[in-house]
Coordinates of C-alpha atoms and ligand atoms in Angstrom, one line a residue:
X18 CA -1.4 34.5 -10.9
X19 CA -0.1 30.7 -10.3
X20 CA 2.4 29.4 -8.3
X21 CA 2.3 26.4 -11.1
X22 CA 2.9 28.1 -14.1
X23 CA 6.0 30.6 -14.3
X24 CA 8.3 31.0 -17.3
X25 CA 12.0 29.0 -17.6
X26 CA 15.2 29.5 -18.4
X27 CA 14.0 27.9 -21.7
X28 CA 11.3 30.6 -22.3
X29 CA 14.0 33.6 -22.4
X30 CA 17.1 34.9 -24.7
X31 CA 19.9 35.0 -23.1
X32 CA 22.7 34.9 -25.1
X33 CA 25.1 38.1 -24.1
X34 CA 23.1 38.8 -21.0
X35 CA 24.6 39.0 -17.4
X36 CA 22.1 36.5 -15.8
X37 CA 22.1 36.5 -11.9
X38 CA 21.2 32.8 -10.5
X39 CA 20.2 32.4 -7.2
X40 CA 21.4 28.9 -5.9
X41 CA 20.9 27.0 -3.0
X42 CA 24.9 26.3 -2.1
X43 CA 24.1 26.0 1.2
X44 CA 26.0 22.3 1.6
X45 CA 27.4 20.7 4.7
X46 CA 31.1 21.6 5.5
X47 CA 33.7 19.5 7.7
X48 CA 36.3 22.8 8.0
X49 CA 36.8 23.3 4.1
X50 CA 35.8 19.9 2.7
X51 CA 32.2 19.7 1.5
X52 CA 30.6 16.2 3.0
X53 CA 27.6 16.2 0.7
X54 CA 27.9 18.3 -3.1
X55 CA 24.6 17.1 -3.8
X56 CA 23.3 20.7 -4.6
X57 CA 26.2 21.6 -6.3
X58 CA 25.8 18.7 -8.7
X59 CA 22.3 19.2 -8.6
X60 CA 22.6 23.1 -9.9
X61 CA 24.6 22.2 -12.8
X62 CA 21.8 21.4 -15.8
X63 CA 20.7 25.6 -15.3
X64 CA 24.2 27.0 -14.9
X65 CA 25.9 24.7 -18.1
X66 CA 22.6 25.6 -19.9
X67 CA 22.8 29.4 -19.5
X68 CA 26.5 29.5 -20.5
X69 CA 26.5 26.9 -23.2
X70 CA 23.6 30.0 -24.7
X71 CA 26.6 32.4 -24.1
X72 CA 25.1 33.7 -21.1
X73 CA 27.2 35.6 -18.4
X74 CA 26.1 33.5 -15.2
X75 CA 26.5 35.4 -12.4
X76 CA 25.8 33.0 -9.4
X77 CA 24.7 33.6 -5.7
X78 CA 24.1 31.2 -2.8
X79 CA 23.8 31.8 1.1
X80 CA 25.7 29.4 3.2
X81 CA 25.0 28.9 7.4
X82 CA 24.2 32.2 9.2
X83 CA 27.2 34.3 9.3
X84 CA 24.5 37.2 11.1
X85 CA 24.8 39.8 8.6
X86 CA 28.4 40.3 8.7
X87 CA 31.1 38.7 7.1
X88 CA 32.9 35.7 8.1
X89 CA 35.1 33.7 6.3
X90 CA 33.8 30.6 8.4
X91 CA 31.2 31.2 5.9
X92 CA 32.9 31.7 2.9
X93 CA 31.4 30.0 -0.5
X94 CA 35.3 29.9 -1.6
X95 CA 34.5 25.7 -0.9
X96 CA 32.1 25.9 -3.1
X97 CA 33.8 28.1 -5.8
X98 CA 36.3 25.4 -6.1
X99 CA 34.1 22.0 -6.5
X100 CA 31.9 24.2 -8.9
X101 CA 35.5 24.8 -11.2
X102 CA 36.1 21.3 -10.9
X103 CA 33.0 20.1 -11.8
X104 CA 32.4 22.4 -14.5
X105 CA 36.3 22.2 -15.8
X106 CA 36.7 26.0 -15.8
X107 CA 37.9 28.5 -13.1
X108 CA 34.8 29.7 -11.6
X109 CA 36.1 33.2 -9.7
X110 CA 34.5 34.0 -5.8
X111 CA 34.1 37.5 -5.4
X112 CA 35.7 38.6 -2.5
X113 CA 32.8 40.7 -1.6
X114 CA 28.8 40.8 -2.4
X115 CA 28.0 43.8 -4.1
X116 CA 31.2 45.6 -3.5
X117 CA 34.6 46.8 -5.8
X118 CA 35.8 42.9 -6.6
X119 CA 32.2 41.7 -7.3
X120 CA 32.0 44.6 -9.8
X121 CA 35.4 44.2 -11.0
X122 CA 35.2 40.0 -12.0
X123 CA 31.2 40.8 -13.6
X124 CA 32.4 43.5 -16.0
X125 CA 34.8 41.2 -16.9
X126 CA 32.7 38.1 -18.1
X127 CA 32.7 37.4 -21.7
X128 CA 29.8 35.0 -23.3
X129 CA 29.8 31.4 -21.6
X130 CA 31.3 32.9 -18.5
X131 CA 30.2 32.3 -14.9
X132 CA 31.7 33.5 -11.5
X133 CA 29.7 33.3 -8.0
X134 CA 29.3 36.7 -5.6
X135 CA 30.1 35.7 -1.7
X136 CA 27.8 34.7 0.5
X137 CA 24.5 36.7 0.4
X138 CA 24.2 36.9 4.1
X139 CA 27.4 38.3 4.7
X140 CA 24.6 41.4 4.8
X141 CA 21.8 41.6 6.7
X142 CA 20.2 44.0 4.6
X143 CA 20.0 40.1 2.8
X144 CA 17.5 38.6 5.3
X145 CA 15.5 41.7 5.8
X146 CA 14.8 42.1 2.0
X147 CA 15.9 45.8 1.8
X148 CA 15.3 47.2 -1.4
X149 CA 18.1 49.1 -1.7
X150 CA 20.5 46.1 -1.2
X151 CA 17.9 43.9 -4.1
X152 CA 18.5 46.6 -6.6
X153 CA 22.0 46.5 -5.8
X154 CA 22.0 43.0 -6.4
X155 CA 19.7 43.3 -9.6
X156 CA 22.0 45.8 -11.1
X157 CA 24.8 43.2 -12.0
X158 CA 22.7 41.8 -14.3
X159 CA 19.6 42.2 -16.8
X160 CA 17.7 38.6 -16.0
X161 CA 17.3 37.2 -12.5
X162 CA 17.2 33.1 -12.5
X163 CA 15.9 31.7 -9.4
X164 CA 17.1 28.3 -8.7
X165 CA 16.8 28.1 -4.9
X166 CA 13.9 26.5 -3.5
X167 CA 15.1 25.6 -0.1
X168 CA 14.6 29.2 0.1
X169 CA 11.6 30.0 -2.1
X170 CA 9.7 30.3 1.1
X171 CA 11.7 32.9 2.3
X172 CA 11.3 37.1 1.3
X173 CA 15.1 37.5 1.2
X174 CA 16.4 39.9 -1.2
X175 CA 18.4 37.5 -2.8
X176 CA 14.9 34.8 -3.0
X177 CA 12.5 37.4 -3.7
X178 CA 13.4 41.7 -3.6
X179 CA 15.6 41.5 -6.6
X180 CA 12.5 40.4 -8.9
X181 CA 11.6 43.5 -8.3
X182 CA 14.1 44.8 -10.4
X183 CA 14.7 41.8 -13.4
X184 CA 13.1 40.0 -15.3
X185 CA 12.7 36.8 -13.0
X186 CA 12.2 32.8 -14.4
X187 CA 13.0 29.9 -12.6
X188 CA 16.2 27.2 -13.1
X189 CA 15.5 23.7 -13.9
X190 CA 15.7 22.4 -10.1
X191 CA 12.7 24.8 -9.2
X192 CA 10.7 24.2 -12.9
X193 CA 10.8 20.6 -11.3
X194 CA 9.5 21.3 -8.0
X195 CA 6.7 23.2 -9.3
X196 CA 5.8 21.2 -12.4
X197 CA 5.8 18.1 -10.5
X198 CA 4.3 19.2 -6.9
X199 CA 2.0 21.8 -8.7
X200 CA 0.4 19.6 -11.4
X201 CA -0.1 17.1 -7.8
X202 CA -2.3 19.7 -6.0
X203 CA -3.8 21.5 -9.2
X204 CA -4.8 18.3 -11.5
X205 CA -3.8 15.1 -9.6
X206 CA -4.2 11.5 -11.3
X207 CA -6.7 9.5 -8.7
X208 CA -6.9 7.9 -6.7
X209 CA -4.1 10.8 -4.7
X210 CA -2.8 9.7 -1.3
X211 CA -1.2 11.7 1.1
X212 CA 0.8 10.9 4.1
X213 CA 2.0 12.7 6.6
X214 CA 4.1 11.8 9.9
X215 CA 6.9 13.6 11.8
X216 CA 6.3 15.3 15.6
X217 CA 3.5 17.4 15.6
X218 CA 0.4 18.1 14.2
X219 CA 0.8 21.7 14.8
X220 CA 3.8 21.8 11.8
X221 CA 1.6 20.7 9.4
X222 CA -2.1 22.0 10.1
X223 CA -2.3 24.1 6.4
X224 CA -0.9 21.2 4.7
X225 CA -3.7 18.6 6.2
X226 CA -6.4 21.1 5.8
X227 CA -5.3 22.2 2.3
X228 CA -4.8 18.3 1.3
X229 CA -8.1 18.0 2.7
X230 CA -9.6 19.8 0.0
X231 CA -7.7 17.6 -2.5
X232 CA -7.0 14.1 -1.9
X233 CA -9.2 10.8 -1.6
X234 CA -7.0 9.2 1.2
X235 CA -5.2 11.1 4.4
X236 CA -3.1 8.7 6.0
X237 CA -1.2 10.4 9.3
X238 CA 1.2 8.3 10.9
X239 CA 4.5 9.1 13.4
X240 CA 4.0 11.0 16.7
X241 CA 1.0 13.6 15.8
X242 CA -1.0 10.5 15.5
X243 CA -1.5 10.5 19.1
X244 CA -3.0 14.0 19.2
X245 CA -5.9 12.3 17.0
X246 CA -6.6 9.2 19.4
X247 CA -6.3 11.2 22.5
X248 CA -9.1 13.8 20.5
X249 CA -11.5 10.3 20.6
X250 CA -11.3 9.4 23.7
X251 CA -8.2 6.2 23.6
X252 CA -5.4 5.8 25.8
X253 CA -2.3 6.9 24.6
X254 CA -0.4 6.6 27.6
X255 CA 2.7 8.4 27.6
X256 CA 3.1 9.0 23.7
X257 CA 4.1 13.0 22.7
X258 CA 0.8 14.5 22.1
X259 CA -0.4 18.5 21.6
X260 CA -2.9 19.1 24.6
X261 CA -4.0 22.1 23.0
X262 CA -4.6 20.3 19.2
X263 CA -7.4 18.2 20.5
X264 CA -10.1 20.2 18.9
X265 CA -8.6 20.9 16.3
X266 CA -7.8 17.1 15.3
X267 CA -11.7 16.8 16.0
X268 CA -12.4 19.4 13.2
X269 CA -9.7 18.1 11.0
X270 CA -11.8 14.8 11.5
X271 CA -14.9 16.4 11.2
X272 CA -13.6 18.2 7.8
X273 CA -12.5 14.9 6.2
X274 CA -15.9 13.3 7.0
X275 CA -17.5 16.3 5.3
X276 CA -15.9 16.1 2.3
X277 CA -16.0 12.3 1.8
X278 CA -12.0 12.0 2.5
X279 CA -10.7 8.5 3.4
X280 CA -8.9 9.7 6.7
X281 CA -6.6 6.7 8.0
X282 CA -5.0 6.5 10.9
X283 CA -3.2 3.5 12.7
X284 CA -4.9 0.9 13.6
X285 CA -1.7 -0.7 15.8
X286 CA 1.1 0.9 17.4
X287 CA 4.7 -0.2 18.0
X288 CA 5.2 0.9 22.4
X289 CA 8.1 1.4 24.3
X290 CA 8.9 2.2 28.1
X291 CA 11.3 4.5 27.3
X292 CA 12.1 6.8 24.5
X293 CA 15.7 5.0 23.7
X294 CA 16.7 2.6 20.9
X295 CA 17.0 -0.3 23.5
X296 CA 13.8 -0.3 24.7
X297 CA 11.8 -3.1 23.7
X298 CA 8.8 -3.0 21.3
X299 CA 6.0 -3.8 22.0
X300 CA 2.5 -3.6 20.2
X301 CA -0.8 -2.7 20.9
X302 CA -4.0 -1.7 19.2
X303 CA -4.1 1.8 18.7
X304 CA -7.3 2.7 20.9
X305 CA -5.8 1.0 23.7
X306 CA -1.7 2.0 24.6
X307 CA -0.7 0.7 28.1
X308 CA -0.9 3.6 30.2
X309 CA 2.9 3.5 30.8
X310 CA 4.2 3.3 27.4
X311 CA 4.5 5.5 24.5
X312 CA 3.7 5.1 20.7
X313 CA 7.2 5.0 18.9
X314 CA 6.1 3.4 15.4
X315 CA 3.1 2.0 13.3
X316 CA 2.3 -1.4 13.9
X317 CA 2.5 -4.2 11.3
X318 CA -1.4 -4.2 10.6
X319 CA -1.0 -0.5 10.2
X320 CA 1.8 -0.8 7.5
X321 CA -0.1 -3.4 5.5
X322 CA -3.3 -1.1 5.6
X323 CA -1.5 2.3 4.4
X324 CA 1.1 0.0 2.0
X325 CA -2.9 -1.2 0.3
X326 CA -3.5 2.7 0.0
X327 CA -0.5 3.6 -1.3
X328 CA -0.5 0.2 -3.6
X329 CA -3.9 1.8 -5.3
X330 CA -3.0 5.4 -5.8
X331 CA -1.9 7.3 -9.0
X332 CA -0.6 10.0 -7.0
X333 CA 0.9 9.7 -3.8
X334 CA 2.7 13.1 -1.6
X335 CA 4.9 11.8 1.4
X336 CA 5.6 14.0 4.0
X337 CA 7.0 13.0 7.2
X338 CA 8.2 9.4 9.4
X339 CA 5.6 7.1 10.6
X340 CA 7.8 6.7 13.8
X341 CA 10.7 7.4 15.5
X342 CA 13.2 6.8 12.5
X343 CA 16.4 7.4 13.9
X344 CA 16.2 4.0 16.3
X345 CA 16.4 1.1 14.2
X346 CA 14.1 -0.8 16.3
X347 CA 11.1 2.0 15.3
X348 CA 12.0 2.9 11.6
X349 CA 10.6 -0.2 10.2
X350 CA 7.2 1.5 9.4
X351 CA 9.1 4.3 7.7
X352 CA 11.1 1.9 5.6
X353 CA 8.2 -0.8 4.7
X354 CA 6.3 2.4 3.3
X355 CA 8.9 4.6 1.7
X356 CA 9.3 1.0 -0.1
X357 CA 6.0 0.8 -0.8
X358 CA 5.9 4.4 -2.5
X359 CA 9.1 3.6 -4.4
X360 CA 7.4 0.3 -5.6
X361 CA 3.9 1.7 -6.8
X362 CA 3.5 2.8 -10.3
X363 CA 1.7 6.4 -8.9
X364 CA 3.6 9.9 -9.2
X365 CA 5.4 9.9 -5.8
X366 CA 6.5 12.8 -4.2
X367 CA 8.2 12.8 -1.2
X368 CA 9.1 16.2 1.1
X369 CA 11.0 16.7 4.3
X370 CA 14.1 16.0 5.5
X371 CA 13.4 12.4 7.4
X372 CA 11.4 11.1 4.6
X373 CA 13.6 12.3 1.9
X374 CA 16.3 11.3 4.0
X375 CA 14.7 7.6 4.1
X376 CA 14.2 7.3 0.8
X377 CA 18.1 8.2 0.0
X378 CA 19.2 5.9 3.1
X379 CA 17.3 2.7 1.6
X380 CA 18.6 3.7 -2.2
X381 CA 15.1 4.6 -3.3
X382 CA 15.8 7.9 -4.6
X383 CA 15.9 6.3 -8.3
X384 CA 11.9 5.0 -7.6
X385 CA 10.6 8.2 -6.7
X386 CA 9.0 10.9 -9.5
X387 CA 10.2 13.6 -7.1
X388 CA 12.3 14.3 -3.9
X389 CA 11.4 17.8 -3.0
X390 CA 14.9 19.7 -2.2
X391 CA 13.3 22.2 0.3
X392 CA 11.9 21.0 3.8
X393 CA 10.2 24.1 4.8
X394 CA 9.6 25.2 1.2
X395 CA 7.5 22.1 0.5
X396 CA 5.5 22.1 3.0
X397 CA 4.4 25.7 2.6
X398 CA 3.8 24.4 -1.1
X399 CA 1.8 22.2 0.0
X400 CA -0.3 24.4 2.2
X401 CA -1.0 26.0 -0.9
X402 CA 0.8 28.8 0.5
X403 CA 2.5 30.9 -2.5
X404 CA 6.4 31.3 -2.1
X405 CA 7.8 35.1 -1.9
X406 CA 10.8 33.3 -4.6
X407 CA 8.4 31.9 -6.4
X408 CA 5.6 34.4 -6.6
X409 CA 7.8 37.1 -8.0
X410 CA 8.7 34.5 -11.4
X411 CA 6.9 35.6 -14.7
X412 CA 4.1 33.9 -15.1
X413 CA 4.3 31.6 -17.9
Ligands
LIG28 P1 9.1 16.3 11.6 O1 10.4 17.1 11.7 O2 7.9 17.0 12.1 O3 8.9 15.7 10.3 O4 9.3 15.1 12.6 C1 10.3 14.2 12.5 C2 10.5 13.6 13.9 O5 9.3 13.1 14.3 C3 11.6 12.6 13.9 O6 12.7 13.1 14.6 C4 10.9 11.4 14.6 O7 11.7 10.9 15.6 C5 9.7 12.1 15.3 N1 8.7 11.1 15.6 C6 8.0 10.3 14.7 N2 7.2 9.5 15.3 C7 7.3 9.7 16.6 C8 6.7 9.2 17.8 N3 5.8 8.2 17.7 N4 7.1 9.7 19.0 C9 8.0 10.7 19.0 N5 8.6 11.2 18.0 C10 8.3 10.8 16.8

């Protein structure tokens, strides 16, 4: 089986058939209005596809963590109502999941219909990934779309136990994820760069080891950079580092050696006193921090170096901030790469929600092949990990 290759919406029939479509609605809310319909709009191409073929699109989402009970603070009714105005029909909430009104508004869909269940985790059978409440699910319909892969990495029933039941193929959002991430780690143009940055090593230990195996640079940048100097021996001073990481950044080292991996790492580093966005940076070489400062960014030799890397690559996977991104005075590593990545003529794909966020921030989104939708989901993808929503699909 591959997580690379599973069937589409554009492999099945599904003209009369109640189609169930797992969506990741999940979009921020200021009391009813949504701030951000971004994956709303982003879900449209697989619902108007499936009921333009006279499909009848049943839709589910989860929405915040209403604990397995319902809550209308937590109702997808929000939702329901930008979905009818951007599609220009009435798009009917259930009032319920798998109850009376769900059943009621589904066995009343014509062709070309589509109405959307409540939210999934109004029942904590949803996060447990009872089987009973799946083939509840799986009986409104005959094929299972999933389209959610913010949530591919989690068993839910609504992600993964209802494939156990349907006929399962992805949507279009999570054909793109795959086809674009999965041709990356299965046949990657070369020279393939990856670069990852963010807190800790410790979040991201599969994804350097598997990347490891299949890249010819490693570039790691932001705070878990410090866990690798302090493994050789350099001052760090008071930079956030992971005591108990040391040997493994010493294997991960070692590994990269081994298998002839160009393994970068910052050659200067942007200091502060304090962790604050007043404090005043400062720059030293990377081997040798004052004792009473901490590593907040890369330095300006470092972004030239990694900018050269990322200038030569054919395939480059971003994953995480080269500093602390959120003070202006210590985001200017992040920016002069995610620039660099939108400027290079390699596939680019970028994961995580600081880089992705970057990317959108400095109006780059247009230069990049790919901005993975799913934080955790990505990263597990690119562990190599396979994904319980995923896994379930038909292969192609
Ligand atoms: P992650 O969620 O693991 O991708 O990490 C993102 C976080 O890493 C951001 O909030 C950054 O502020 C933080 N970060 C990046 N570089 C550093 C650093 N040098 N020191 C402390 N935190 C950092």
């Amino acid at each position: 089986m591959s997580m690379y290759n599973k069937k589409s919406i554009d492999d099945i029939e599904v003209k009369g058939k109640k189609v169930l479509v797992r969506c990741d609605f999940n979009v921020p809310l200021d009391g009813e209005t949504i701030t951000d319909t971004k994956r709303i709009t982003e879900a449209l191409p697989t619902i108007k596809n499936l009921m333009e073929r006279g499909a009848r699109v049943i839709l589910c989402s989860h929405m915040g963590r209403p604990k397995g009970e319902f809550n209308m603070k937590y109702s997808l009714a929000p939702v329901a109502k930008k979905l009818s105005e951007l599609l220009g029909v009435e798009v009917p909430l259930a009032r319920d999941v798998i109850g009376d009104d769900a059943k009621a508004l589904a066995a009343k869909l014509s062709d070309g219909d589509v109405m959307l269940l409540e939210n999934v985790r109004f029942h904590k059978e949803e996060e447990k990934n009872d089987p009973a409440f799946a083939k509840e699910l799986a009986s409104f319909a005959e094929i299972f779309v999933n389209d959610a892969f913010g949530t591919a990495h989690r068993a839910h029933a609504s992600t993964a136990g209802v494939a156990d039941y349907l006929p399962a193929v992805c949507g279009y959002l999570i054909q793109k994820e795959i086809r674009i991430m999965g041709g990356a780690l299965s046949n990657p143009v070369r020279p393939f760069v990856a670069i990852l940055g963010g807190a800790k090593v410790s979040d991201k230990i599969g994804v350097i080891n598997n990347l490891l195996e299949k890249v010819d640079t490693l570039i790691i940048g932001g705070g878990m950079a410090y866990t690798f100097f302090k493994a050789q021996g350099y001052e760090i001073g008071t930079s956030i580092c992971e005591d108990d990481k040391l040997d493994l950044a010493r294997e991960l080292l070692e590994k990269a050696r081994a298998k002839g991996v160009n393994f970068l790492l910052p050659v200067d580093t942007v200091c502060a006193k304090e962790f604050s966005a007043d404090s005043t940076p400062v720059t030293f070489p990377s081997n040798a921090l004052s004792a009473d400062m901490m590593g907040m960014d890369i330095g300006e030799k470092t972004r030239v170096l990694f900018c050269d890397a990322v200038k030569n690559a054919k395939t480059v996977v971003w994953n995480g901030p080269m500093g602390v991104c959120e003070f202006a005075a210590f985001a200017v590593g992040t920016e002069t790469l995610a620039k660099a990545i939108a400027a290079s003529e390699a596939t680019s794909i970028v994961g995580g929600g600081d880089s992705a966020a970057a990317i959108e921030k400095f109006g780059l989104s247009g230069e990049i092949t790919h901005v993975s939708t799913g934080g955790g989901a990505s990263l597990e993808f690119l562990e190599g990990l396979e994904l319980p929503g995923i896994a379930g699909l038909q292969d192609q």
